Amino acid sequence: MSAPWKDVVLENVPTGPVEARIYNGEGLKKAAPLVLYLHGGAFLDTCHATERPVAASLAEAGAIVVAADYTSCNQNAFPKVLECAYGLLAYLSNKRNMLALGGAKKSLLFVAGEESGGNVAAGVALKARDQIPGSLDGQVLISPLLDPFMGSKSFLQAEESGMRERWTEGWNRYLGFLGGVCHPYAAPRYCSRLSGLAPALVLTAEDDPLRDESMEYGSRLKAAGVRVRQQVLPAGTGWPTLYGGQSKDRASWQQDICCCFKGFVEDVQA
């Protein structure tokens, strides 16, 4: 699965210019959804990689996806990485009708991310609610890495997927010694005030070590009155490979992400 793309530099972002790869899905409509995509990488990926298959999957659903380099300038440490991602969202919100992206004033605006990028996306959604309410139309959390204590039952599979040590190291880098685990933007799973957030799409799979924390967060959002679309995909799609984990199954999850996102956009528009 692929989508046409171009590399650009987004100027006038509050935290400074940011490199980005913009994916344009096939058959874009005039007011196609605009997605800020935040890549994963266990809070350790500080490189602006050229291949982002999750971003391409979202674009195939008919969206304009801005895969931004939100980590290389801050070494993926809280709070600077969150500030960069939020600054990108605010920039896109203000400029969506002016950017040469095929977007328009009526374009829906989403923030999306997988694994560690899903955590940051959830934090950005919280900050957007608090700072620019009504600007964000939805959040897409794909196996979000939400629990710094890594204590869920499904997390026992992290050893099998080769991710336990990597996630431990990543959380230590992201939170550092700032007590960030206590801040709701750093660890949204422990946020006590979830009402008023943008609608959420939460995706995981049966063989995903992050399954339980993903589903628990979705349930808490629902309990707070947030519109949530949750889906647990069956095992066998090679799901852990989307964030660099090991799987004996061939990766076939891209089409699932595309279909689920299409349905979510329809829900938001309804």
Short mmCIF file of N, CA, C and O in Angstrom, two decimals, residues 130-198:
data_model
loop_
_atom_site.label_atom_id
_atom_site.label_comp_id
_atom_site.label_asym_id
_atom_site.label_seq_id
_atom_site.Cartn_x
_atom_site.Cartn_y
_atom_site.Cartn_z
N ASP A 130 -7.79 21.93 26.03
CA ASP A 130 -7.58 22.96 27.04
C ASP A 130 -7.20 24.31 26.44
O ASP A 130 -7.53 25.36 27.01
N GLN A 131 -6.47 24.30 25.30
CA GLN A 131 -5.93 25.54 24.76
C GLN A 131 -6.67 26.06 23.53
O GLN A 131 -6.81 27.28 23.36
N ILE A 132 -7.12 25.17 22.66
CA ILE A 132 -7.82 25.60 21.44
C ILE A 132 -9.07 24.73 21.26
O ILE A 132 -9.17 23.96 20.31
N PRO A 133 -10.00 24.82 22.19
CA PRO A 133 -11.18 23.94 22.16
C PRO A 133 -11.95 24.08 20.84
O PRO A 133 -12.09 25.17 20.30
N GLY A 134 -12.40 22.93 20.34
CA GLY A 134 -13.18 22.90 19.12
C GLY A 134 -12.36 22.84 17.85
O GLY A 134 -12.93 22.69 16.76
N SER A 135 -11.04 22.92 17.96
CA SER A 135 -10.21 22.92 16.76
C SER A 135 -9.92 21.51 16.23
O SER A 135 -9.66 21.33 15.04
N LEU A 136 -9.96 20.52 17.11
CA LEU A 136 -9.62 19.15 16.74
C LEU A 136 -10.89 18.33 16.57
O LEU A 136 -11.74 18.31 17.46
N ASP A 137 -11.00 17.65 15.43
CA ASP A 137 -12.21 16.88 15.13
C ASP A 137 -12.11 15.42 15.54
O ASP A 137 -13.13 14.74 15.67
N GLY A 138 -10.90 14.91 15.75
CA GLY A 138 -10.78 13.52 16.15
C GLY A 138 -9.34 13.14 16.44
O GLY A 138 -8.39 13.80 15.99
N GLN A 139 -9.17 12.09 17.23
CA GLN A 139 -7.85 11.54 17.57
C GLN A 139 -7.84 10.06 17.19
O GLN A 139 -8.81 9.34 17.45
N VAL A 140 -6.75 9.63 16.58
CA VAL A 140 -6.62 8.25 16.11
C VAL A 140 -5.46 7.63 16.86
O VAL A 140 -4.30 7.98 16.63
N LEU A 141 -5.77 6.72 17.78
CA LEU A 141 -4.77 6.11 18.66
C LEU A 141 -4.61 4.65 18.28
O LEU A 141 -5.49 3.83 18.52
N ILE A 142 -3.48 4.33 17.67
CA ILE A 142 -3.23 2.99 17.16
C ILE A 142 -2.20 2.32 18.07
O ILE A 142 -1.03 2.69 18.08
N SER A 143 -2.67 1.36 18.88
CA SER A 143 -1.81 0.73 19.89
C SER A 143 -1.02 1.77 20.67
O SER A 143 0.20 1.73 20.73
N PRO A 144 -1.70 2.73 21.29
CA PRO A 144 -0.98 3.78 22.01
C PRO A 144 -0.22 3.22 23.22
O PRO A 144 -0.74 2.39 23.96
N LEU A 145 1.01 3.67 23.38
CA LEU A 145 1.87 3.26 24.50
C LEU A 145 1.58 4.20 25.66
O LEU A 145 2.15 5.28 25.76
N LEU A 146 0.66 3.82 26.55
CA LEU A 146 0.08 4.75 27.52
C LEU A 146 0.51 4.53 28.97
O LEU A 146 0.35 5.42 29.79
N ASP A 147 1.03 3.36 29.29
CA ASP A 147 1.26 3.01 30.70
C ASP A 147 2.75 2.94 31.02
O ASP A 147 3.41 1.93 30.71
N PRO A 148 3.32 3.98 31.66
CA PRO A 148 4.75 3.95 31.99
C PRO A 148 5.11 2.86 32.99
O PRO A 148 6.29 2.49 33.10
N PHE A 149 4.11 2.32 33.70
CA PHE A 149 4.39 1.26 34.67
C PHE A 149 4.33 -0.13 34.03
O PHE A 149 4.71 -1.12 34.66
N MET A 150 3.85 -0.20 32.80
CA MET A 150 3.88 -1.42 31.99
C MET A 150 3.36 -2.63 32.77
O MET A 150 4.00 -3.68 32.81
N GLY A 151 2.19 -2.48 33.36
CA GLY A 151 1.70 -3.52 34.27
C GLY A 151 0.49 -4.30 33.79
O GLY A 151 -0.06 -5.10 34.56
N SER A 152 0.05 -4.11 32.55
CA SER A 152 -1.15 -4.80 32.10
C SER A 152 -0.88 -6.28 31.83
O SER A 152 0.26 -6.70 31.63
N LYS A 153 -1.96 -7.06 31.80
CA LYS A 153 -1.84 -8.49 31.56
C LYS A 153 -1.29 -8.77 30.16
O LYS A 153 -0.42 -9.62 29.97
N SER A 154 -1.78 -8.02 29.17
CA SER A 154 -1.33 -8.26 27.81
C SER A 154 0.14 -7.87 27.62
O SER A 154 0.80 -8.36 26.68
N PHE A 155 0.66 -7.04 28.50
CA PHE A 155 2.05 -6.60 28.36
C PHE A 155 3.03 -7.76 28.53
O PHE A 155 4.19 -7.65 28.13
N LEU A 156 2.56 -8.86 29.08
CA LEU A 156 3.42 -10.04 29.20
C LEU A 156 3.91 -10.52 27.83
O LEU A 156 4.93 -11.19 27.73
N GLN A 157 3.18 -10.14 26.78
CA GLN A 157 3.57 -10.52 25.42
C GLN A 157 4.71 -9.65 24.88
O GLN A 157 5.22 -9.92 23.80
N ALA A 158 5.09 -8.63 25.63
CA ALA A 158 6.14 -7.73 25.15
C ALA A 158 7.46 -8.44 24.96
O ALA A 158 8.25 -8.10 24.07
N GLU A 159 7.72 -9.43 25.82
CA GLU A 159 8.97 -10.19 25.69
C GLU A 159 8.97 -10.98 24.39
O GLU A 159 9.98 -11.00 23.65
N GLU A 160 7.83 -11.58 24.07
CA GLU A 160 7.72 -12.37 22.84
C GLU A 160 7.91 -11.51 21.60
O GLU A 160 8.49 -11.95 20.60
N SER A 161 7.42 -10.28 21.64
CA SER A 161 7.53 -9.40 20.48
C SER A 161 8.86 -8.63 20.46
O SER A 161 9.11 -7.87 19.53
N GLY A 162 9.69 -8.84 21.48
CA GLY A 162 10.99 -8.19 21.53
C GLY A 162 10.95 -6.73 21.92
O GLY A 162 11.89 -5.98 21.62
N MET A 163 9.87 -6.30 22.61
CA MET A 163 9.70 -4.88 22.88
C MET A 163 9.85 -4.48 24.35
O MET A 163 9.89 -3.28 24.66
N ARG A 164 9.92 -5.42 25.28
CA ARG A 164 9.93 -5.06 26.69
C ARG A 164 11.10 -4.14 27.05
O ARG A 164 10.93 -3.07 27.64
N GLU A 165 12.30 -4.55 26.69
CA GLU A 165 13.48 -3.75 27.02
C GLU A 165 13.44 -2.39 26.30
O GLU A 165 13.80 -1.36 26.87
N ARG A 166 13.01 -2.41 25.06
CA ARG A 166 12.95 -1.18 24.28
C ARG A 166 11.96 -0.20 24.86
O ARG A 166 12.23 1.01 24.97
N TRP A 167 10.79 -0.67 25.27
CA TRP A 167 9.80 0.23 25.86
C TRP A 167 10.25 0.76 27.21
O TRP A 167 9.99 1.91 27.55
N THR A 168 10.92 -0.09 27.99
CA THR A 168 11.44 0.38 29.28
C THR A 168 12.44 1.52 29.06
O THR A 168 12.38 2.56 29.74
N GLU A 169 13.36 1.32 28.14
CA GLU A 169 14.34 2.36 27.84
C GLU A 169 13.66 3.62 27.31
O GLU A 169 14.04 4.75 27.66
N GLY A 170 12.64 3.43 26.47
CA GLY A 170 11.95 4.56 25.89
C GLY A 170 11.21 5.40 26.91
O GLY A 170 11.28 6.64 26.88
N TRP A 171 10.49 4.74 27.83
CA TRP A 171 9.79 5.50 28.87
C TRP A 171 10.78 6.30 29.71
O TRP A 171 10.52 7.44 30.09
N ASN A 172 11.93 5.70 30.02
CA ASN A 172 12.93 6.42 30.81
C ASN A 172 13.43 7.66 30.07
O ASN A 172 13.66 8.71 30.69
N ARG A 173 13.59 7.54 28.77
CA ARG A 173 14.03 8.71 28.00
C ARG A 173 12.94 9.77 27.96
O ARG A 173 13.21 10.95 28.17
N TYR A 174 11.72 9.34 27.70
CA TYR A 174 10.63 10.30 27.52
C TYR A 174 10.33 11.08 28.80
O TYR A 174 10.19 12.30 28.77
N LEU A 175 10.25 10.37 29.91
CA LEU A 175 9.89 11.01 31.17
C LEU A 175 11.07 11.61 31.90
O LEU A 175 10.94 12.58 32.64
N GLY A 176 12.26 11.01 31.72
CA GLY A 176 13.45 11.53 32.39
C GLY A 176 13.26 11.59 33.89
O GLY A 176 12.63 10.73 34.51
N PHE A 177 13.78 12.62 34.48
CA PHE A 177 13.70 12.78 35.95
C PHE A 177 12.81 13.96 36.31
O PHE A 177 12.94 14.56 37.38
N LEU A 178 11.87 14.28 35.41
CA LEU A 178 11.04 15.46 35.64
C LEU A 178 9.72 15.14 36.34
O LEU A 178 8.89 16.02 36.54
N GLY A 179 9.53 13.89 36.67
CA GLY A 179 8.25 13.51 37.27
C GLY A 179 7.12 13.61 36.26
O GLY A 179 5.97 13.80 36.60
N GLY A 180 7.46 13.48 34.96
CA GLY A 180 6.47 13.63 33.90
C GLY A 180 5.34 12.64 33.99
O GLY A 180 4.26 12.88 33.46
N VAL A 181 5.59 11.49 34.64
CA VAL A 181 4.53 10.49 34.76
C VAL A 181 3.32 11.06 35.49
O VAL A 181 2.21 10.58 35.33
N CYS A 182 3.51 12.09 36.26
CA CYS A 182 2.41 12.70 37.00
C CYS A 182 1.65 13.72 36.16
O CYS A 182 0.59 14.19 36.57
N HIS A 183 2.19 14.10 35.01
CA HIS A 183 1.54 15.10 34.18
C HIS A 183 0.59 14.42 33.20
O HIS A 183 0.99 13.49 32.49
N PRO A 184 -0.65 14.86 33.13
CA PRO A 184 -1.62 14.19 32.26
C PRO A 184 -1.25 14.23 30.78
O PRO A 184 -1.61 13.33 30.03
N TYR A 185 -0.53 15.25 30.33
CA TYR A 185 -0.12 15.29 28.93
C TYR A 185 0.98 14.27 28.64
O TYR A 185 1.14 13.83 27.50
N ALA A 186 1.76 13.91 29.66
CA ALA A 186 2.85 12.94 29.46
C ALA A 186 2.35 11.51 29.52
O ALA A 186 2.83 10.64 28.79
N ALA A 187 1.39 11.25 30.40
CA ALA A 187 0.84 9.91 30.58
C ALA A 187 -0.68 10.02 30.63
O ALA A 187 -1.28 9.98 31.71
N PRO A 188 -1.34 10.18 29.48
CA PRO A 188 -2.78 10.41 29.45
C PRO A 188 -3.59 9.33 30.16
O PRO A 188 -4.71 9.59 30.60
N ARG A 189 -3.05 8.13 30.27
CA ARG A 189 -3.78 7.06 30.95
C ARG A 189 -4.13 7.44 32.38
O ARG A 189 -5.13 6.98 32.93
N TYR A 190 -3.34 8.30 32.98
CA TYR A 190 -3.55 8.68 34.37
C TYR A 190 -4.19 10.05 34.50
O TYR A 190 -4.26 10.60 35.60
N CYS A 191 -4.68 10.60 33.40
CA CYS A 191 -5.40 11.87 33.45
C CYS A 191 -6.76 11.65 34.12
O CYS A 191 -7.47 10.71 33.79
N SER A 192 -7.10 12.51 35.05
CA SER A 192 -8.36 12.35 35.78
C SER A 192 -9.52 13.11 35.14
O SER A 192 -10.66 12.96 35.57
N ARG A 193 -9.23 13.89 34.10
CA ARG A 193 -10.29 14.70 33.47
C ARG A 193 -10.24 14.48 31.96
O ARG A 193 -9.44 15.07 31.25
N LEU A 194 -11.12 13.60 31.49
CA LEU A 194 -11.12 13.23 30.08
C LEU A 194 -12.34 13.76 29.33
O LEU A 194 -12.42 13.59 28.11
N SER A 195 -13.24 14.40 30.00
CA SER A 195 -14.44 14.91 29.33
C SER A 195 -14.06 16.05 28.38
O SER A 195 -13.07 16.74 28.57
N GLY A 196 -14.87 16.19 27.34
CA GLY A 196 -14.67 17.28 26.40
C GLY A 196 -13.63 17.03 25.33
O GLY A 196 -13.34 17.93 24.53
N LEU A 197 -13.07 15.83 25.30
CA LEU A 197 -12.06 15.52 24.29
C LEU A 197 -12.69 15.23 22.93
O LEU A 197 -13.86 14.87 22.83
N ALA A 198 -11.88 15.39 21.89
CA ALA A 198 -12.34 15.07 20.54
C ALA A 198 -12.65 13.58 20.43
O ALA A 198 -12.05 12.75 21.14
#
